[in-house]
Structure formats: structure tokens, C-alpha cells
Amino acid sequence: MKRNKIAVIFAITSLLAGFHTACTDLEPEIYSDILVDEYYKTPEQFSSLLADAYTQLAGEYGYVYREGYWSMQEYTSDEVVVPTRGTDWFDNGVPIAMHTHTWEENTRDVNNGWSFAYGGVGKCNNILDMIVKLRGKDENLYDEATIKGIAETKTLRAFYHLLAMDLYGNVAISASTTEPVKQSSRKEVFAWIEKEILDNINRLDKTVRYGSVTKPVAHAILAKLYLNAEVYSGTPRWQDAANQCDSIINGNYAYSLNEDYYTTFKKANTNNREIIFPIVFDAVKAEGNMFHLMTLHYAQQDVYEFTTGTWNGPCTPESFYNKYSPDDKRIAQWFTGPIEKDGKVVTYKRERPVLDANGNAIKTADGKKDSTVTVTEPAIIVPQVTTINDPTADNTFEGARFVKFEIEPGIGHHANSDFPIYRYADILLMKAEALMRINGGTATQIAVDLANEVRKRTGLTYYTTATLTLPELLDERGRELAWEGHRRQDQIRFGTYTSGKWEFMPTGESPNRTVFPIPQWVLDANPGVYTQNTWK
């Protein structure tokens, strides 16, 4: 039989060896001459074809990007604030707008979130087109590896749609590169995502392939979808959420909690038993984890001998920091106190502008520059954040800093720790919540046992059916999952997102702020297609 040859252009030939290690060569290989019936025979080989769709999650514009999807989920919640210190982090007012819920349809992060989600959708659609070119249009002739590869791509595409639908509500279902763009209601998108995953879940690889969408990852996506179903579709699906969690808990996938909370976030956390679906990062070859630069004070660059400067940016508000008991081992994910090197407190020197009584900069005698004074002070981080915008930068040490991921001395822009999108602790807490919701908001003993399984490594006393309330569960989710991209969803689901009960949030906010506006550039590029959300 004649075997057709096809020249396939790869942007990346393999991402982390099919996402199995963190040190695989990512150099591009251009024009590989491949025999169609000799290639893409295994899930691992298909991973190289799917690599580009996964790399959308990493990189500086990926899932944890400080100016996109992650900032939309976290800056807008009660667990992250980005104060302007002098002129640093003002960024045309965007971080303040995100935290105070005053964003607009042309706000930078709102634009980037859409590009990220639909960039992932588009890459998945391109891969599905490539599979048709490789295998033909007759699906009856597809082998098992092809069927699994298609299922993996479609499930990942559904995941990207979930991210878009969660942020923007009424969005487009993009199931083809050729179909015209059409806006669907949030309820319709919810139903499509659900059907897409259910149609493909039993075709997925049933084993755990770290960093890839296999069957347990699909269960985790469905669990999160169903947990927020009432928000998305108007109809609660608590039992379905619990069932999907059970599929992971009872699925013999070998997921479990680490005895030490911080083991999950070590620099070498690839194949960690608690991580269900990670973004696989590498400081050199899979960039994007920059939490150490984002949050640490300028003075901490020298302490850790980073090869690039720290940015003194995002921190946590005092009200969220105070949700942790001093006895909670998880409080160590926040750095407060003196910054020390060689046993001595570091001092920090800066130029402080001189302001008049109205807060305006006083000019030098020649009128050419702003007057400044040199300030040298001990570097001591405090949990209080007294102002979100200080032109003097006297707030330079304010706000507890995020150090949950292992700090690696001597690194540059990017860290090695993989980022968990879904992990086992979240599955246990989701099931506990679902059971409580089914029970009218009151904890059952099973819900208590699930929450205590997470709590037992914290050093705190165990919950009882009396002490595990829904507000307490929301706080516990915050303490356990801080800065992992879940907080906005959790606050919306628990009804606290627009309450204004944390620092710098306005009171009496419109409930429409639970969705973001569709970016103006999207409306302009698709005239007559989209109706803008009611978001004010």
C-alpha cells in the first residue's frame, strides 16, 4: 500500500517530553518528514502534536500572567492587592481598577484575558484540523491513538471555553476554524462545555500523564464546572459536583495529600502526587512562573541573589492575612517581618519625593525636577496595607508577600515550580462544599471528614459539624488555595464578591460586576455579533 508522506511544521517538537519532565529540550525542529502511518501511534506521540495548545498555559501571557487571566481572578478578590508605591505598579491605574472593580471594556487585563482564553481555543482547533489532514475525514478509520488525541484536544478546548465563559459570561462557542463567530448565552456555553467533555471523557487516556488532559483531569474540570453551575446556568448541580470528585477520589489514580503542605510547591514538584493538572514550568525552557519577582521587595533581590531585580508588587491585604491563625502552618506562605541577610536586618535606601499640603510634588529651586529627600530605613515587611496609592512610596514595606512556591536563590526572571491548576486538596474541599449545599448549608459528618483531611497537616484543631459552616469553608478554601486562581469564583459562589468588605473595595457595588465586559476590540472586530454584557 502506498504510504503518503507529509511535511509537518512543528513550532515545538515536544513540551517536557509529553509533559513528563521539566528539563526537555524545547528547541524548534522545522520540517520533519513523517510517514503518516508511522507517527502519532501513542498518547505520548500525540502530546508533541498538542504541545502548542498546552504552551498557551505557560509563558508570560499565560494562565498566571500578572496582566491577564490570573490578575482577573486574583487582583479583583479579597486576597490580592497591588498598591502603587511612588510610581511603581501604577500601570495607568489598571491594578487599582482591577482591585476596586472599576475596570472598563478597554482595560488592559480584560483585553489580555480574552486573548489568552481564545488563543488556547484557536490552537486546539488548529490541531484538530491537522489531525484531519493526517488521518483523513473518515473517523471510522481512526486508530485508538487518534481517537484519544482528538478527545484530549476537545477536552482541553472545552477547558479554555470554561475560562472564557467564567470571566465574560455570554461568549462564542468556537468548535471550528471555519464556522462564523456567534455569541451564545452563558447557559448555552455551559451546556456545550458539559456535553463536549462527557462525549470525550471515556475516550481519554485513563492513566495519569503529568501535565496532560487525561480522564482524571476531565473529572476535575467537570467538578469545577458543576460546583459553579448555579452561577453559570441558574441551576445548582451539587450532586454532580460531588460525583465528579468521587470519580477522582475513588478512581485509583494515586492522588493524595502531601504530609507537608509546602511539598506541593517545591522547585522540583513535577509528578507531585497532589497535583492533578499543572502548568509545567522551567526557569529556562518553559517560562512564566514569576511570583518571586512580582511580590518580593526590592531589598530581597540581594538577599536571594536573584540575577534580576524584584518588583515589590502584589501582596495580600491585612484582612485576608488575618484569616490565618498564628498556629496555622500555612501562614508561612506569607512573608512578614524583617528582611535579613547574614543575620542582620537589611536597610533600604530610596529617594522620597517632597509633597506640599495638597499632595503635589514640590519642585527644586530651578523648577526642573521634583524635590526629593534620601530615606534609609530598616527593611521590615508589615501586613497592614494603609493605602492603595502612595506617591511618596512610604508604603514600600506594606503587605504580606507571597512565598508559597519555594524561593530559589540565584535564579532570574523565571522559577522552576510547576503551578497547580487543580490539586487534590481542592477536590476534597469541593466535595465537602457540595455535600453541605445538598444538606441545606449544614455540614454532614462526611463533609467534616473531608475538610479535616486537608486540615490535619495545618496544626489546627479539627472541625466538627458545628464549626464547619459555609462562611468558615470559604475562609478555609482561601487559606488552603491562596493565589491559585480560585478566589474570585469562590467569592462569587458564596456571595461575598461584591460586598466590599475588604480593603479599598467600594460598598454597594452592582452585582453585575461578577462578569467582565467583552473587550471593545472584540466588539469592533466582530460588528453585529456580540451584545455587550451588563457589567456596571
Coordinates of C-alpha atoms in Angstrom, one line a residue:
M1 CA 0.0 0.0 0.0
K2 CA 1.3 3.4 -0.9
R3 CA 2.3 5.4 2.2
N4 CA 1.8 9.1 1.9
K5 CA 4.5 11.4 3.2
I6 CA 3.6 14.7 4.7
A7 CA 5.8 17.6 5.8
V8 CA 4.7 18.8 9.2
I9 CA 5.9 22.0 10.7
F10 CA 6.3 22.0 14.4
A11 CA 6.5 25.1 16.5
I12 CA 7.7 22.9 19.3
T13 CA 8.5 19.3 18.8
S14 CA 8.0 18.2 22.4
L15 CA 6.9 20.1 25.5
L16 CA 8.6 18.5 28.5
A17 CA 8.7 15.0 26.9
G18 CA 5.0 14.8 26.6
F19 CA 4.8 16.7 29.9
H20 CA 6.7 14.1 31.9
T21 CA 9.8 16.0 32.9
A22 CA 10.8 19.6 33.4
C23 CA 14.2 19.6 31.5
T24 CA 13.5 18.5 28.0
D25 CA 14.9 20.4 25.0
L26 CA 12.4 22.9 23.6
E27 CA 14.4 24.0 20.6
P28 CA 12.2 24.2 17.5
E29 CA 12.6 21.5 14.9
I30 CA 11.5 22.7 11.5
Y31 CA 10.2 20.4 8.7
S32 CA 10.1 16.9 9.9
D33 CA 9.4 14.4 7.1
I34 CA 7.0 12.0 8.7
L35 CA 5.2 8.8 7.5
V36 CA 1.6 9.3 8.3
D37 CA 1.0 5.6 9.3
E38 CA 4.2 5.5 11.4
Y39 CA 3.6 8.6 13.6
Y40 CA 1.0 9.6 16.3
K41 CA 0.6 6.0 17.4
T42 CA 0.6 6.6 21.1
P43 CA -0.7 9.3 23.5
E44 CA 2.9 10.4 24.2
Q45 CA 3.5 11.0 20.5
F46 CA 0.2 12.9 20.2
S47 CA 1.5 15.1 23.1
S48 CA 4.1 16.5 20.7
L49 CA 1.3 17.5 18.3
L50 CA -0.7 19.0 21.2
A51 CA 2.3 20.8 22.7
D52 CA 1.3 24.3 21.3
A53 CA -2.1 24.2 22.9
Y54 CA -0.6 23.4 26.3
T55 CA 2.1 26.1 26.0
Q56 CA -0.7 28.6 25.9
L57 CA -1.0 28.0 29.7
A58 CA 2.7 28.9 30.3
G59 CA 4.7 31.8 29.2
E60 CA 4.5 35.4 30.3
Y61 CA 1.0 35.8 28.8
G62 CA -0.3 32.5 30.1
Y63 CA -2.6 31.4 33.0
V64 CA -0.7 33.0 35.8
Y65 CA 0.2 36.2 33.9
R66 CA 0.1 39.3 36.1
E67 CA -1.8 41.3 33.5
G68 CA -4.4 38.8 32.3
Y69 CA -6.4 35.7 33.3
W70 CA -4.7 35.4 36.8
S71 CA -5.0 39.0 37.6
M72 CA -8.7 39.0 36.7
Q73 CA -9.3 36.1 39.1
E74 CA -7.0 37.4 41.9
Y75 CA -6.5 41.2 41.8
T76 CA -10.3 41.5 41.9
S77 CA -10.6 39.3 45.0
D78 CA -10.0 39.8 48.7
E79 CA -6.7 38.0 48.7
V80 CA -4.5 40.2 46.4
V81 CA -3.9 43.9 46.3
V82 CA -1.3 45.7 44.2
P83 CA -0.6 49.1 45.8
T84 CA 1.0 51.9 43.8
R85 CA 4.2 52.7 45.6
G86 CA 5.5 56.0 44.3
T87 CA 5.1 55.5 40.6
D88 CA 5.8 51.7 40.6
W89 CA 2.9 49.5 39.7
F90 CA 0.6 52.3 38.8
D91 CA 0.4 51.0 35.2
N92 CA -2.1 53.6 34.0
G93 CA -4.3 52.7 37.0
V94 CA -5.0 49.2 35.9
P95 CA -4.1 47.2 39.1
I96 CA -6.1 49.7 41.2
A97 CA -9.1 49.4 38.8
M98 CA -9.0 45.6 39.0
H99 CA -8.9 45.6 42.8
T100 CA -11.6 48.3 43.2
H101 CA -13.8 46.7 40.5
T102 CA -13.7 49.9 38.3
W103 CA -12.4 48.2 35.2
E104 CA -13.8 49.1 31.7
E105 CA -14.2 47.4 28.4
N106 CA -10.8 48.6 27.3
T107 CA -8.8 47.8 30.5
R108 CA -5.5 46.0 29.7
D109 CA -6.1 42.9 31.8
V110 CA -9.7 42.5 30.5
N111 CA -8.3 42.6 26.9
N112 CA -5.5 40.1 27.8
G113 CA -7.8 37.6 29.5
W114 CA -9.9 37.2 26.3
S115 CA -6.8 36.8 24.1
F116 CA -5.4 34.1 26.4
A117 CA -8.6 32.0 26.6
Y118 CA -9.4 32.2 22.9
G119 CA -5.8 31.9 21.9
G120 CA -6.0 28.4 23.6
V121 CA -9.2 27.6 21.8
G122 CA -7.7 28.6 18.5
K123 CA -4.7 26.4 19.0
C124 CA -6.9 23.4 19.8
N125 CA -8.9 24.0 16.7
N126 CA -5.8 24.2 14.6
I127 CA -4.6 20.8 16.0
L128 CA -8.0 19.2 15.2
D129 CA -7.6 20.5 11.6
M130 CA -4.1 19.0 11.5
I131 CA -5.4 15.6 12.7
V132 CA -7.9 15.6 9.9
K133 CA -5.1 16.3 7.4
L134 CA -3.0 13.5 8.9
R135 CA -5.8 10.9 9.3
G136 CA -8.5 11.9 6.8
K137 CA -12.1 12.9 7.5
D138 CA -13.5 9.4 8.0
E139 CA -13.4 8.9 11.7
N140 CA -14.4 5.2 11.3
L141 CA -10.8 4.7 10.1
Y142 CA -9.1 6.3 13.1
D143 CA -7.0 4.2 15.3
E144 CA -7.1 4.3 19.1
A145 CA -4.3 6.8 19.5
T146 CA -6.0 9.2 17.1
I147 CA -9.3 8.9 18.9
K148 CA -7.6 9.6 22.2
G149 CA -5.7 12.5 20.7
I150 CA -8.9 14.1 19.4
A151 CA -10.6 13.6 22.8
E152 CA -7.7 15.2 24.6
T153 CA -7.8 18.2 22.3
K154 CA -11.5 18.7 22.6
T155 CA -11.4 18.4 26.3
L156 CA -8.6 21.0 26.5
R157 CA -10.6 23.2 24.2
A158 CA -13.6 22.9 26.5
F159 CA -11.4 23.9 29.4
Y160 CA -10.4 27.1 27.6
H161 CA -14.0 27.8 26.9
L162 CA -14.7 27.4 30.6
L163 CA -12.2 30.0 31.4
A164 CA -13.7 32.4 28.9
M165 CA -17.3 31.7 30.0
D166 CA -16.3 32.1 33.7
L167 CA -14.9 35.6 33.0
Y168 CA -17.1 37.0 30.3
G169 CA -20.4 35.1 30.5
N170 CA -22.1 35.3 27.1
V171 CA -19.2 34.3 24.8
A172 CA -18.7 32.5 21.5
I173 CA -18.5 28.7 21.1
S174 CA -15.6 28.1 18.8
A175 CA -15.8 24.5 17.6
S176 CA -14.2 25.1 14.2
T177 CA -11.8 27.3 12.4
T178 CA -14.3 27.8 9.6
E179 CA -17.6 28.5 11.3
P180 CA -18.7 32.2 11.6
V181 CA -18.4 33.7 15.1
K182 CA -21.7 33.6 17.0
Q183 CA -22.4 34.8 20.6
S184 CA -24.1 32.3 22.9
S185 CA -25.6 32.7 26.3
R186 CA -23.7 31.6 29.3
K187 CA -26.2 28.9 29.9
E188 CA -25.7 27.6 26.3
V189 CA -21.9 27.7 26.7
F190 CA -22.2 25.8 30.0
A191 CA -24.2 23.1 28.3
W192 CA -21.8 22.8 25.4
I193 CA -18.8 22.5 27.6
E194 CA -20.5 19.8 29.7
K195 CA -21.5 17.8 26.6
E196 CA -18.1 18.2 25.0
I197 CA -16.4 16.7 28.0
L198 CA -18.9 14.0 28.6
D199 CA -18.8 13.0 25.0
N200 CA -15.0 12.6 25.2
I201 CA -14.2 11.6 28.7
N202 CA -14.3 7.8 28.1
R203 CA -12.1 8.1 25.1
L204 CA -9.3 9.8 27.1
D205 CA -6.3 8.1 28.3
K206 CA -7.3 6.5 31.7
T207 CA -3.9 6.9 33.2
V208 CA -2.1 9.9 34.8
R209 CA 0.2 11.7 32.3
Y210 CA 1.5 14.6 34.2
G211 CA 0.7 17.9 32.5
S212 CA -1.8 16.3 30.0
V213 CA -5.6 16.2 29.9
T214 CA -6.4 12.6 30.8
K215 CA -9.5 11.2 32.3
P216 CA -8.9 12.4 35.9
V217 CA -8.3 15.9 34.7
A218 CA -11.6 15.8 32.8
H219 CA -13.3 14.8 36.0
A220 CA -11.7 17.8 37.8
I221 CA -12.8 20.2 35.1
L222 CA -16.4 18.8 35.3
A223 CA -16.3 19.1 39.1
K224 CA -15.3 22.8 38.9
L225 CA -18.0 23.3 36.2
Y226 CA -20.7 21.7 38.3
L227 CA -19.6 23.5 41.5
N228 CA -20.3 26.8 39.9
A229 CA -23.3 25.6 37.8
E230 CA -25.8 27.8 39.6
V231 CA -23.7 30.9 38.8
Y232 CA -23.2 29.8 35.2
S233 CA -26.6 28.3 34.3
G234 CA -29.0 29.2 37.1
T235 CA -29.4 25.6 38.2
P236 CA -27.4 24.1 41.0
R237 CA -25.6 20.8 40.3
W238 CA -24.1 20.0 43.7
Q239 CA -24.6 16.2 43.5
D240 CA -23.0 16.2 40.1
A241 CA -20.0 18.1 41.5
A242 CA -19.7 15.6 44.3
N243 CA -19.9 12.7 41.9
Q244 CA -17.1 14.1 39.8
C245 CA -14.9 14.5 42.9
D246 CA -15.7 10.9 43.8
S247 CA -14.5 9.8 40.4
I248 CA -11.1 11.2 41.3
I249 CA -11.1 10.1 45.0
N250 CA -12.2 6.6 44.2
G251 CA -10.5 6.3 40.7
N252 CA -7.3 4.6 41.8
Y253 CA -5.3 7.4 40.3
A254 CA -2.9 7.5 43.3
Y255 CA -3.6 11.2 44.1
S256 CA -3.2 12.0 47.8
L257 CA -2.3 14.9 50.1
N258 CA 1.3 15.5 50.9
E259 CA 2.1 15.4 54.6
D260 CA 3.8 18.7 54.4
Y261 CA 1.7 21.5 52.7
Y262 CA 4.8 23.1 51.1
T263 CA 5.9 19.9 49.3
T264 CA 3.4 20.6 46.6
F265 CA 5.1 23.9 45.8
K266 CA 8.8 22.8 45.8
K267 CA 11.0 23.8 42.9
A268 CA 11.1 20.2 41.9
N269 CA 7.4 19.4 42.2
T270 CA 7.0 17.7 38.8
N271 CA 4.9 14.5 39.2
N272 CA 3.9 15.6 42.7
R273 CA 1.1 13.2 44.0
E274 CA -1.2 16.1 45.0
I275 CA -1.2 17.9 41.6
I276 CA -3.9 16.8 39.2
F277 CA -3.5 19.3 36.4
P278 CA -0.3 21.5 36.4
I279 CA 1.2 24.1 34.3
V280 CA 4.7 22.7 33.7
F281 CA 7.3 25.4 34.3
D282 CA 11.0 25.5 33.8
A283 CA 13.2 28.5 34.6
V284 CA 14.9 28.3 31.2
K285 CA 12.7 26.2 28.8
A286 CA 9.2 26.8 30.0
E287 CA 8.9 30.3 31.4
G288 CA 6.1 32.0 33.2
N289 CA 6.4 31.4 37.0
M290 CA 7.4 34.9 38.2
F291 CA 5.8 35.1 41.6
H292 CA 9.2 35.6 43.3
L293 CA 9.8 38.8 41.3
M294 CA 6.2 40.0 41.4
T295 CA 5.8 40.0 45.2
L296 CA 9.2 40.3 46.9
H297 CA 10.5 43.7 48.0
Y298 CA 13.4 45.3 46.1
A299 CA 15.7 44.7 49.1
Q300 CA 15.1 40.9 48.7
Q301 CA 16.9 40.6 45.4
D302 CA 20.2 40.8 47.1
V303 CA 19.1 38.5 49.9
Y304 CA 18.3 35.7 47.5
E305 CA 21.0 36.8 44.9
F306 CA 18.5 36.8 42.1
T307 CA 20.1 37.8 38.8
T308 CA 17.2 40.2 38.0
G309 CA 15.5 42.8 40.2
T310 CA 12.4 42.1 42.3
W311 CA 9.4 44.2 41.7
N312 CA 7.7 44.9 45.1
G313 CA 4.2 44.4 43.7
P314 CA 1.3 42.2 44.6
C315 CA 0.7 41.4 48.2
T316 CA -2.2 40.2 50.4
P317 CA -4.5 42.6 52.3
E318 CA -4.3 42.5 56.1
S319 CA -7.9 41.3 56.4
F320 CA -7.0 38.2 54.4
Y321 CA -3.7 37.6 56.2
N322 CA -5.7 37.8 59.5
K323 CA -7.8 34.8 58.4
Y324 CA -4.8 32.6 59.3
S325 CA -4.3 31.6 62.9
P326 CA -0.7 32.1 64.1
D327 CA -0.7 28.3 64.7
D328 CA -1.7 27.6 61.1
K329 CA 1.4 26.2 59.3
R330 CA 0.1 27.7 56.1
I331 CA 0.7 31.2 57.4
A332 CA 4.3 30.7 56.4
Q333 CA 3.3 31.1 52.7
W334 CA 3.3 34.9 53.6
F335 CA 6.5 36.7 54.4
T336 CA 6.3 39.4 57.1
G337 CA 8.9 40.8 59.4
P338 CA 12.5 41.9 59.0
I339 CA 14.3 41.2 55.8
E340 CA 17.6 39.7 56.9
K341 CA 20.9 38.8 55.4
D342 CA 23.7 37.1 57.3
G343 CA 21.7 37.5 60.5
K344 CA 21.3 41.3 60.1
V345 CA 18.3 43.4 59.1
V346 CA 18.8 44.8 55.7
T347 CA 18.4 48.6 55.2
Y348 CA 16.8 50.1 52.2
K349 CA 17.7 53.5 50.7
R350 CA 15.3 55.4 48.4
E351 CA 14.6 58.9 47.2
R352 CA 11.3 60.2 48.7
P353 CA 9.5 63.0 46.8
V354 CA 8.7 66.1 48.8
L355 CA 5.0 67.0 48.6
D356 CA 3.1 70.1 49.6
A357 CA 0.0 70.1 51.8
N358 CA -2.2 69.2 48.7
G359 CA -0.1 66.2 47.8
N360 CA 1.6 67.8 44.9
A361 CA 5.3 67.5 44.2
I362 CA 7.4 70.4 45.2
K363 CA 9.9 71.4 42.5
T364 CA 13.6 72.1 43.0
A365 CA 14.7 75.8 43.1
D366 CA 15.3 75.8 39.3
G367 CA 11.9 74.2 38.7
K368 CA 13.3 71.5 36.6
K369 CA 12.9 68.5 38.9
D370 CA 10.8 67.3 41.8
S371 CA 12.4 67.8 45.2
T372 CA 13.4 64.6 47.0
V373 CA 15.0 63.6 50.2
T374 CA 17.1 60.5 50.8
V375 CA 15.5 58.0 53.2
T376 CA 17.3 55.0 54.6
E377 CA 15.2 52.7 56.8
P378 CA 15.2 49.1 58.0
A379 CA 13.5 46.7 55.7
I380 CA 10.6 45.3 57.6
I381 CA 7.5 43.9 55.9
V382 CA 4.2 44.6 57.8
P383 CA 0.9 43.0 57.0
Q384 CA -1.0 46.3 57.1
V385 CA -1.8 48.0 53.7
T386 CA -2.8 51.5 54.6
T387 CA -3.2 53.0 51.1
I388 CA -3.6 51.7 47.6
N389 CA -1.8 54.7 46.1
D390 CA 1.0 56.5 47.8
P391 CA 3.1 59.0 45.7
T392 CA 5.7 59.1 48.4
A393 CA 6.2 55.3 48.4
D394 CA 6.1 55.3 52.2
N395 CA 4.0 52.2 51.8
T396 CA 7.0 50.4 50.3
F397 CA 7.1 47.7 53.1
E398 CA 3.3 47.2 53.4
G399 CA 1.5 44.0 52.6
A400 CA 2.4 40.3 53.4
R401 CA 4.4 38.8 50.5
F402 CA 3.6 35.5 48.7
V403 CA 6.3 32.9 49.2
K404 CA 4.3 29.6 48.9
F405 CA 6.4 28.5 46.0
E406 CA 9.9 27.6 47.0
I407 CA 12.3 30.5 46.7
E408 CA 15.3 29.5 44.7
P409 CA 18.4 31.6 45.4
G410 CA 20.3 32.7 42.3
I411 CA 17.6 32.4 39.7
G412 CA 16.5 35.1 37.2
H413 CA 13.1 36.0 35.8
H414 CA 11.5 32.6 36.0
A415 CA 11.2 29.9 38.6
N416 CA 11.0 26.1 38.2
S417 CA 8.0 25.2 40.3
D418 CA 5.0 23.9 38.4
F419 CA 1.7 25.6 39.1
P420 CA -1.3 23.5 40.1
I421 CA -4.5 24.5 38.3
Y422 CA -6.2 21.6 40.1
R423 CA -4.9 19.7 43.0
Y424 CA -6.3 17.0 45.3
A425 CA -6.9 19.3 48.3
D426 CA -9.3 21.3 46.2
I427 CA -11.2 18.2 45.2
L428 CA -11.7 17.2 48.8
L429 CA -12.9 20.7 49.7
M430 CA -15.2 20.9 46.7
K431 CA -16.9 17.6 47.7
A432 CA -17.2 18.9 51.2
E433 CA -18.9 22.0 50.0
A434 CA -21.2 20.1 47.6
L435 CA -22.4 17.9 50.4
M436 CA -23.0 20.9 52.7
R437 CA -25.0 22.6 49.9
I438 CA -27.1 19.5 49.4
N439 CA -27.7 19.4 53.2
G440 CA -29.1 23.0 53.2
G441 CA -25.7 24.6 54.1
T442 CA -25.1 22.4 57.2
A443 CA -22.1 20.2 57.4
T444 CA -22.5 16.4 57.3
Q445 CA -20.0 14.2 59.1
I446 CA -18.6 13.2 55.7
A447 CA -18.1 16.8 54.7
V448 CA -16.3 17.4 58.1
D449 CA -14.1 14.4 57.5
L450 CA -13.1 15.7 54.0
A451 CA -12.3 19.1 55.3
N452 CA -10.3 17.6 58.2
E453 CA -8.3 15.5 55.8
V454 CA -7.0 18.8 54.4
R455 CA -6.8 20.5 57.8
K456 CA -4.8 17.7 59.6
R457 CA -1.5 19.0 58.2
T458 CA -2.1 22.6 59.3
G459 CA -1.5 22.1 63.0
L460 CA -5.0 23.3 63.8
T461 CA -7.9 21.7 65.7
Y462 CA -10.3 19.6 63.7
Y463 CA -13.7 20.8 62.5
T464 CA -16.9 19.5 63.9
T465 CA -20.4 19.6 62.3
A466 CA -21.0 22.7 64.4
T467 CA -17.8 24.6 63.5
L468 CA -17.7 23.8 59.8
T469 CA -20.1 26.5 58.4
L470 CA -20.2 27.7 54.8
P471 CA -18.5 31.0 55.7
E472 CA -15.8 29.1 57.5
L473 CA -15.4 26.8 54.5
L474 CA -14.9 29.8 52.3
D475 CA -12.2 31.0 54.6
E476 CA -10.6 27.6 54.7
R477 CA -10.6 27.4 50.9
G478 CA -8.9 30.8 50.9
R479 CA -6.2 29.7 53.4
E480 CA -5.5 26.5 51.5
L481 CA -5.7 27.7 47.9
A482 CA -4.4 31.3 48.2
W483 CA -3.3 32.8 44.9
E484 CA -4.0 29.6 42.9
G485 CA -6.6 31.3 40.8
H486 CA -9.9 30.2 42.5
R487 CA -10.7 33.1 44.8
R488 CA -12.9 35.2 42.5
Q489 CA -15.0 32.1 41.6
D490 CA -15.3 31.2 45.3
Q491 CA -16.4 34.6 46.4
I492 CA -19.0 34.9 43.7
R493 CA -20.4 31.5 44.6
F494 CA -20.5 32.3 48.3
G495 CA -22.0 35.8 47.7
T496 CA -19.1 37.9 49.0
Y497 CA -17.6 39.2 45.8
T498 CA -19.5 42.5 45.6
S499 CA -19.9 43.1 49.3
G500 CA -17.0 45.5 49.7
K501 CA -15.9 44.0 53.0
W502 CA -12.1 44.2 52.4
E503 CA -9.6 47.0 51.9
F504 CA -10.2 49.6 49.3
M505 CA -13.4 48.0 47.9
P506 CA -16.4 50.2 47.4
T507 CA -19.6 49.4 49.1
G508 CA -23.0 49.0 47.4
E509 CA -21.5 47.6 44.2
S510 CA -23.6 46.4 41.4
P511 CA -24.0 42.6 41.3
N512 CA -23.3 42.8 37.5
R513 CA -19.6 43.2 38.3
T514 CA -19.4 39.4 38.6
V515 CA -18.8 39.3 34.9
F516 CA -16.3 41.3 32.9
P517 CA -17.2 43.3 29.8
I518 CA -16.3 41.9 26.4
P519 CA -13.3 43.8 25.3
Q520 CA -14.0 46.7 23.0
W521 CA -11.6 45.4 20.4
V522 CA -13.5 42.2 20.2
L523 CA -16.8 44.1 19.6
D524 CA -15.1 46.3 16.9
A525 CA -13.6 43.2 15.2
N526 CA -17.0 41.4 15.0
P527 CA -19.6 44.1 14.2
G528 CA -23.1 43.0 14.9
V529 CA -22.0 39.7 16.5
Y530 CA -21.7 40.5 20.3
T531 CA -24.1 42.2 22.6
Q532 CA -22.1 43.8 25.4
N533 CA -22.6 42.4 28.9
T534 CA -24.4 44.4 31.6
W535 CA -21.5 44.8 33.8
K536 CA -21.9 48.1 35.7

